[in-house]
XYZ file of C-alpha atoms in Angstrom:
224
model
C 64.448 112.206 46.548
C 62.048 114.825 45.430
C 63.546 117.745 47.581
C 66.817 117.282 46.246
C 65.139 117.500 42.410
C 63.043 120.040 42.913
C 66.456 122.270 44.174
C 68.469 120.967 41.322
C 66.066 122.310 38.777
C 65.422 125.331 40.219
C 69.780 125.918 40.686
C 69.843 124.742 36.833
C 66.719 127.196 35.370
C 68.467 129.961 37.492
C 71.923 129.188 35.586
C 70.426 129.536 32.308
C 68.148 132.610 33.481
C 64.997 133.404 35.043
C 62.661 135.190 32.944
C 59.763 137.634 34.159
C 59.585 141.042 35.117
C 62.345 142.823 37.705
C 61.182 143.035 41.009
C 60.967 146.268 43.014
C 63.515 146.099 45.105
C 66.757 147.021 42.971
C 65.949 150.503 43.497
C 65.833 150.877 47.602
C 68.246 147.629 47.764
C 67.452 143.609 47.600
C 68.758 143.080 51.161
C 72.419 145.458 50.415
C 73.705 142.761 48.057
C 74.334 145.182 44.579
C 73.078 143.199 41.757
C 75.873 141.898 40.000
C 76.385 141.022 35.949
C 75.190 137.373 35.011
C 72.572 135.271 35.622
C 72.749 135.045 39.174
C 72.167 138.667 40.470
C 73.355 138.313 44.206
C 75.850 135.311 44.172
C 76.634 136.004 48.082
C 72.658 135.894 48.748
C 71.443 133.577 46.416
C 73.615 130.241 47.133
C 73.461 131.086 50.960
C 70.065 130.527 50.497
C 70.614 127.036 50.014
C 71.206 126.170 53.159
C 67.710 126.331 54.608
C 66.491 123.642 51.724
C 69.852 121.530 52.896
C 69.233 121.564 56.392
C 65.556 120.045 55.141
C 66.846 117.935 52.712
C 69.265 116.277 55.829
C 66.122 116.398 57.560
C 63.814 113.944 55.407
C 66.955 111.804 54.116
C 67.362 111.129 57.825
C 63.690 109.494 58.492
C 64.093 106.782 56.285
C 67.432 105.102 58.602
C 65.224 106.110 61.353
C 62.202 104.444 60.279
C 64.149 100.721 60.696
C 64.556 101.440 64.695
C 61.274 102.379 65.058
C 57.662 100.939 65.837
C 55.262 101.943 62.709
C 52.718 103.628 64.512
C 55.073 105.940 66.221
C 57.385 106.398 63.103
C 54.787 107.488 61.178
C 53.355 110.044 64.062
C 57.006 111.491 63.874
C 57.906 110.894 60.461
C 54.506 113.506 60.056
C 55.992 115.985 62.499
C 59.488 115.994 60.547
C 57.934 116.201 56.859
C 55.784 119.150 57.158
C 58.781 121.686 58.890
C 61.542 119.844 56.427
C 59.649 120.517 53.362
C 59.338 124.276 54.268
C 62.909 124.564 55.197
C 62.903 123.049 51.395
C 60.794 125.635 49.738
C 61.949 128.566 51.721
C 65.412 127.975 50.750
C 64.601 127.291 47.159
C 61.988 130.374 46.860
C 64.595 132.613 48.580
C 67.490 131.382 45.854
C 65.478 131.696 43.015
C 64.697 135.374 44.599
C 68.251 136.285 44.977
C 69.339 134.595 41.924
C 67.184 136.664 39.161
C 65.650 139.234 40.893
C 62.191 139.100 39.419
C 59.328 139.930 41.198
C 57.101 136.372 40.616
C 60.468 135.222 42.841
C 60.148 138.026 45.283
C 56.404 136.965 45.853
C 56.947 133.554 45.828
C 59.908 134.184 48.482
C 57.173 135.760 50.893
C 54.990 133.026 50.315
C 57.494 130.356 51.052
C 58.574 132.508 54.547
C 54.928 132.876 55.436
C 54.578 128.653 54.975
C 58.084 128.314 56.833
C 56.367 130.400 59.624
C 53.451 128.921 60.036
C 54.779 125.119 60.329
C 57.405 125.787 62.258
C 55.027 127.506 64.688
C 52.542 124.491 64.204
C 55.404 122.211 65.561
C 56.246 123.977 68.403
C 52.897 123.882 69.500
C 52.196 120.538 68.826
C 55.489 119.372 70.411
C 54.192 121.504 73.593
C 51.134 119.685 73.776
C 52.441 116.499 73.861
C 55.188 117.128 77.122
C 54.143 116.598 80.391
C 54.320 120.199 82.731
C 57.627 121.143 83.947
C 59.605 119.438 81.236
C 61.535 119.736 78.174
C 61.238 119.169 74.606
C 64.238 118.925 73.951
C 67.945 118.806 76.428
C 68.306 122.472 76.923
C 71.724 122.909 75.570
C 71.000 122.534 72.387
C 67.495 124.610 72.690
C 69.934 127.275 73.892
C 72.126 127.035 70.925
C 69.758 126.601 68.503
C 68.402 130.389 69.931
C 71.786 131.773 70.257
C 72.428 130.871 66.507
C 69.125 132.057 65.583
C 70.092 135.571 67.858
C 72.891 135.638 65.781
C 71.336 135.511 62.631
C 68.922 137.823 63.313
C 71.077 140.441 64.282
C 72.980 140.334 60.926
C 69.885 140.748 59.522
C 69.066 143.261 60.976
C 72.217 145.052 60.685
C 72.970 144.552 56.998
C 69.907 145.357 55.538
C 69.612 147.743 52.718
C 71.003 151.195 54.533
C 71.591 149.223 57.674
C 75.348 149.428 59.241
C 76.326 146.458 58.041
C 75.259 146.974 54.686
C 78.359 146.951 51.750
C 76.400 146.342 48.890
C 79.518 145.449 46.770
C 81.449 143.349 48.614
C 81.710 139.484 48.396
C 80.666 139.010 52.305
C 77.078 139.842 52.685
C 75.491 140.477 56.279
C 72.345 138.936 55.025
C 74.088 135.923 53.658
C 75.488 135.515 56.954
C 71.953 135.058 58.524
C 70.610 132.770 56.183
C 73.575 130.053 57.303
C 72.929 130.146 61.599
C 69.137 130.496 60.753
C 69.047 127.667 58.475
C 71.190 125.321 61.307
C 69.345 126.794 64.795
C 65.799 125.578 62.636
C 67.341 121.960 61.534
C 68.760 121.527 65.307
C 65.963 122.838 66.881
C 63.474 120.724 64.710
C 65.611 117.550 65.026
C 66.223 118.176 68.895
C 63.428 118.019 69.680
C 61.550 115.372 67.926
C 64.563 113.677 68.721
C 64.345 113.727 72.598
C 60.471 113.535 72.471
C 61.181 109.888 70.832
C 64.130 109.241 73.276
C 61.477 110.299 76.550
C 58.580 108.067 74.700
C 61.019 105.155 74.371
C 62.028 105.579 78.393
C 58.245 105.761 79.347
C 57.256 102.828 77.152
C 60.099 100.085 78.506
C 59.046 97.945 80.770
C 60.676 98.105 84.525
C 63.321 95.571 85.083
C 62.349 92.634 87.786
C 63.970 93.592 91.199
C 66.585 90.873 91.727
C 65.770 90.573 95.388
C 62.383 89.211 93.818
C 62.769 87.216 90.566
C 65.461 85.495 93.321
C 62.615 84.655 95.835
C 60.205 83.144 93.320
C 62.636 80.659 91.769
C 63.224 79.715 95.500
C 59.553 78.961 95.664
Protein backbone atom coordinates (compact mmCIF):
# COMPACT_ATOMS: atom_id res chain seq x y z
CA UNK A 1 0.00 0.00 0.00
CA UNK A 2 1.22 3.46 -0.65
CA UNK A 3 0.49 4.87 2.93
CA UNK A 4 2.39 2.31 4.52
CA UNK A 5 5.57 3.28 1.97
CA UNK A 6 5.35 6.60 2.11
CA UNK A 7 5.70 6.18 6.34
CA UNK A 8 8.44 3.68 5.95
CA UNK A 9 10.59 6.07 4.02
CA UNK A 10 10.01 8.89 5.84
CA UNK A 11 10.84 6.56 9.51
CA UNK A 12 14.05 5.34 7.41
CA UNK A 13 15.36 9.11 6.00
CA UNK A 14 14.66 10.24 9.67
CA UNK A 15 17.05 7.28 10.99
CA UNK A 16 19.80 8.27 8.86
CA UNK A 17 19.07 12.17 9.43
CA UNK A 18 17.09 14.92 8.21
CA UNK A 19 18.98 17.63 6.75
CA UNK A 20 17.88 21.45 6.52
CA UNK A 21 17.97 24.22 8.72
CA UNK A 22 16.81 23.99 12.73
CA UNK A 23 13.54 25.14 13.28
CA UNK A 24 12.61 27.89 15.75
CA UNK A 25 11.26 26.27 18.29
CA UNK A 26 14.31 24.72 20.35
CA UNK A 27 14.67 27.93 21.97
CA UNK A 28 10.97 28.59 23.67
CA UNK A 29 10.45 24.58 23.61
CA UNK A 30 9.20 22.02 20.66
CA UNK A 31 6.08 21.04 22.66
CA UNK A 32 8.39 20.43 26.39
CA UNK A 33 10.07 17.38 24.86
CA UNK A 34 14.16 18.56 25.38
CA UNK A 35 15.85 17.65 22.25
CA UNK A 36 17.77 14.73 22.85
CA UNK A 37 21.37 13.43 21.17
CA UNK A 38 20.84 11.36 17.85
CA UNK A 39 19.00 11.49 14.98
CA UNK A 40 15.70 11.47 16.33
CA UNK A 41 15.45 14.70 18.49
CA UNK A 42 12.20 13.94 20.58
CA UNK A 43 11.95 10.04 20.64
CA UNK A 44 8.75 10.35 23.10
CA UNK A 45 7.12 12.88 20.42
CA UNK A 46 8.27 11.73 17.31
CA UNK A 47 7.15 7.84 17.23
CA UNK A 48 3.84 8.87 19.07
CA UNK A 49 3.25 10.60 16.12
CA UNK A 50 2.79 7.56 14.32
CA UNK A 51 -0.22 6.75 15.45
CA UNK A 52 -2.38 9.23 13.57
CA UNK A 53 -0.83 7.76 10.04
CA UNK A 54 -1.71 4.07 11.70
CA UNK A 55 -5.07 4.76 12.61
CA UNK A 56 -5.29 5.88 8.60
CA UNK A 57 -3.36 3.27 7.39
CA UNK A 58 -6.13 0.67 9.37
CA UNK A 59 -8.47 2.92 7.83
CA UNK A 60 -7.80 2.38 3.93
CA UNK A 61 -6.47 -1.36 4.47
CA UNK A 62 -9.99 -1.87 5.80
CA UNK A 63 -12.00 -0.69 2.46
CA UNK A 64 -10.68 -3.18 0.34
CA UNK A 65 -12.49 -6.44 2.67
CA UNK A 66 -15.27 -4.04 2.71
CA UNK A 67 -15.53 -3.44 -0.84
CA UNK A 68 -16.55 -7.50 -1.42
CA UNK A 69 -19.92 -6.92 0.81
CA UNK A 70 -20.78 -4.06 -0.88
CA UNK A 71 -22.83 -2.77 -4.02
CA UNK A 72 -20.24 -0.69 -6.37
CA UNK A 73 -22.03 2.37 -6.55
CA UNK A 74 -22.33 2.74 -2.86
CA UNK A 75 -18.74 1.36 -2.12
CA UNK A 76 -17.29 3.72 -4.11
CA UNK A 77 -19.53 6.81 -2.57
CA UNK A 78 -18.02 5.54 0.83
CA UNK A 79 -14.83 4.25 -0.16
CA UNK A 80 -14.52 8.40 -1.27
CA UNK A 81 -15.66 9.51 2.16
CA UNK A 82 -12.99 7.11 3.95
CA UNK A 83 -9.92 8.00 1.54
CA UNK A 84 -9.84 11.65 1.79
CA UNK A 85 -9.93 11.78 6.08
CA UNK A 86 -7.53 8.41 6.08
CA UNK A 87 -4.97 9.92 3.92
CA UNK A 88 -4.76 13.05 6.21
CA UNK A 89 -4.64 11.03 9.31
CA UNK A 90 -1.60 9.60 6.98
CA UNK A 91 0.18 12.81 6.31
CA UNK A 92 -0.48 14.44 9.59
CA UNK A 93 1.10 11.68 11.39
CA UNK A 94 4.00 11.42 9.03
CA UNK A 95 4.55 15.43 8.80
CA UNK A 96 4.29 15.57 12.64
CA UNK A 97 7.15 12.57 12.98
CA UNK A 98 9.36 13.90 10.62
CA UNK A 99 8.81 17.31 12.78
CA UNK A 100 9.61 15.74 16.01
CA UNK A 101 12.19 13.53 14.66
CA UNK A 102 14.82 16.29 13.24
CA UNK A 103 13.61 19.36 14.27
CA UNK A 104 14.07 21.38 11.13
CA UNK A 105 11.97 23.99 10.22
CA UNK A 106 10.89 22.68 6.34
CA UNK A 107 9.33 19.80 8.96
CA UNK A 108 7.84 22.32 11.28
CA UNK A 109 6.07 23.97 8.18
CA UNK A 110 5.20 21.02 6.60
CA UNK A 111 3.68 19.79 10.12
CA UNK A 112 1.26 22.93 9.97
CA UNK A 113 0.43 22.21 6.60
CA UNK A 114 -0.43 18.62 7.15
CA UNK A 115 -2.74 19.82 10.50
CA UNK A 116 -4.35 22.52 8.42
CA UNK A 117 -5.28 19.50 5.56
CA UNK A 118 -6.22 17.11 8.61
CA UNK A 119 -8.59 20.01 9.64
CA UNK A 120 -10.14 20.80 6.84
CA UNK A 121 -11.22 17.08 5.72
CA UNK A 122 -12.15 16.03 8.74
CA UNK A 123 -14.46 19.05 8.94
CA UNK A 124 -15.53 18.33 5.22
CA UNK A 125 -16.76 14.85 6.50
CA UNK A 126 -18.64 15.86 9.21
CA UNK A 127 -20.51 18.03 7.15
CA UNK A 128 -21.06 15.89 4.46
CA UNK A 129 -22.05 12.99 6.77
CA UNK A 130 -24.67 15.68 8.28
CA UNK A 131 -26.14 16.29 5.09
CA UNK A 132 -26.85 13.03 4.24
CA UNK A 133 -28.98 11.97 7.83
CA UNK A 134 -32.41 12.49 8.02
CA UNK A 135 -33.44 15.28 11.12
CA UNK A 136 -33.46 13.96 14.51
CA UNK A 137 -30.98 11.19 13.93
CA UNK A 138 -27.59 9.94 14.32
CA UNK A 139 -24.55 9.44 12.42
CA UNK A 140 -23.28 7.27 14.19
CA UNK A 141 -24.67 4.97 17.75
CA UNK A 142 -23.94 7.56 20.31
CA UNK A 143 -21.72 5.59 22.52
CA UNK A 144 -19.08 5.54 20.56
CA UNK A 145 -19.60 9.40 19.34
CA UNK A 146 -19.31 9.94 23.10
CA UNK A 147 -16.10 8.12 23.41
CA UNK A 148 -14.59 9.14 20.52
CA UNK A 149 -15.10 13.00 22.27
CA UNK A 150 -14.15 11.90 25.63
CA UNK A 151 -10.80 10.52 24.15
CA UNK A 152 -10.42 13.48 22.09
CA UNK A 153 -11.22 15.70 25.68
CA UNK A 154 -8.59 13.79 26.95
CA UNK A 155 -6.11 14.47 24.55
CA UNK A 156 -6.65 17.83 24.39
CA UNK A 157 -6.22 18.51 27.83
CA UNK A 158 -2.69 16.95 27.86
CA UNK A 159 -2.04 19.16 25.33
CA UNK A 160 -2.83 21.70 26.74
CA UNK A 161 -1.24 21.01 29.93
CA UNK A 162 2.19 19.87 28.78
CA UNK A 163 3.02 22.35 26.47
CA UNK A 164 6.26 24.15 26.56
CA UNK A 165 5.97 26.01 30.24
CA UNK A 166 2.63 24.36 30.73
CA UNK A 167 2.18 22.21 34.17
CA UNK A 168 2.64 19.23 32.70
CA UNK A 169 5.62 20.07 30.95
CA UNK A 170 9.08 17.83 32.05
CA UNK A 171 11.05 18.42 29.19
CA UNK A 172 13.51 15.58 30.12
CA UNK A 173 11.66 12.87 31.01
CA UNK A 174 10.76 9.75 28.89
CA UNK A 175 6.76 10.35 29.36
CA UNK A 176 5.77 13.32 27.39
CA UNK A 177 2.26 15.09 27.98
CA UNK A 178 2.17 15.86 24.34
CA UNK A 179 2.96 12.34 23.34
CA UNK A 180 0.15 11.37 25.38
CA UNK A 181 -2.31 13.42 23.16
CA UNK A 182 -1.18 12.38 19.98
CA UNK A 183 -2.29 8.48 20.99
CA UNK A 184 -6.38 9.28 22.21
CA UNK A 185 -6.43 11.93 19.35
CA UNK A 186 -5.21 9.67 16.79
CA UNK A 187 -7.99 6.71 18.07
CA UNK A 188 -11.22 9.28 18.92
CA UNK A 189 -10.47 10.49 14.83
CA UNK A 190 -10.16 6.66 13.44
CA UNK A 191 -13.41 5.69 15.66
CA UNK A 192 -15.16 8.61 14.99
CA UNK A 193 -14.42 8.45 11.14
CA UNK A 194 -15.13 4.68 10.98
CA UNK A 195 -18.35 5.04 13.26
CA UNK A 196 -19.82 6.79 11.45
CA UNK A 197 -19.46 5.86 7.90
CA UNK A 198 -19.95 2.68 9.41
CA UNK A 199 -23.56 3.15 10.76
CA UNK A 200 -24.47 5.49 7.80
CA UNK A 201 -23.87 2.14 5.59
CA UNK A 202 -25.59 -0.08 8.28
CA UNK A 203 -28.94 2.68 8.22
CA UNK A 204 -28.63 2.72 4.14
CA UNK A 205 -28.59 -1.10 4.10
CA UNK A 206 -31.92 -1.13 6.61
CA UNK A 207 -33.68 1.52 4.34
CA UNK A 208 -32.79 -0.23 1.10
CA UNK A 209 -34.15 -4.05 2.09
CA UNK A 210 -37.14 -4.83 0.97
CA UNK A 211 -40.15 -5.49 3.67
CA UNK A 212 -40.76 -9.08 4.34
CA UNK A 213 -44.38 -10.49 2.98
CA UNK A 214 -46.83 -10.55 6.00
CA UNK A 215 -47.48 -14.27 6.53
CA UNK A 216 -51.15 -13.70 7.17
CA UNK A 217 -50.95 -12.67 3.34
CA UNK A 218 -48.46 -14.67 1.22
CA UNK A 219 -50.84 -17.51 3.23
CA UNK A 220 -54.12 -16.13 1.65
CA UNK A 221 -52.85 -15.91 -1.92
CA UNK A 222 -51.57 -19.48 -2.19
CA UNK A 223 -55.14 -20.31 -0.88
CA UNK A 224 -56.43 -18.50 -3.91
Amino acid sequence: MAAVAVVSAAVGWALFGLPGAPADCPASGCDCEAPRAGLIRQPANAWSSLARAATGIALLSAEPAKARRRPAVRHAARAGRVTLPASALVLAGTAAFLFHAGLTAWAAHLDGLAVGVLVATVAGHGLATGARRRPLRPTMPRAAALLSWLLLGGGGLCWWLGRSGGPWCRPHSLLQAHAAWHLPAAAALGLWLAGSVSWGDHRGSLRAAPPEPEQGTSGRAGEA
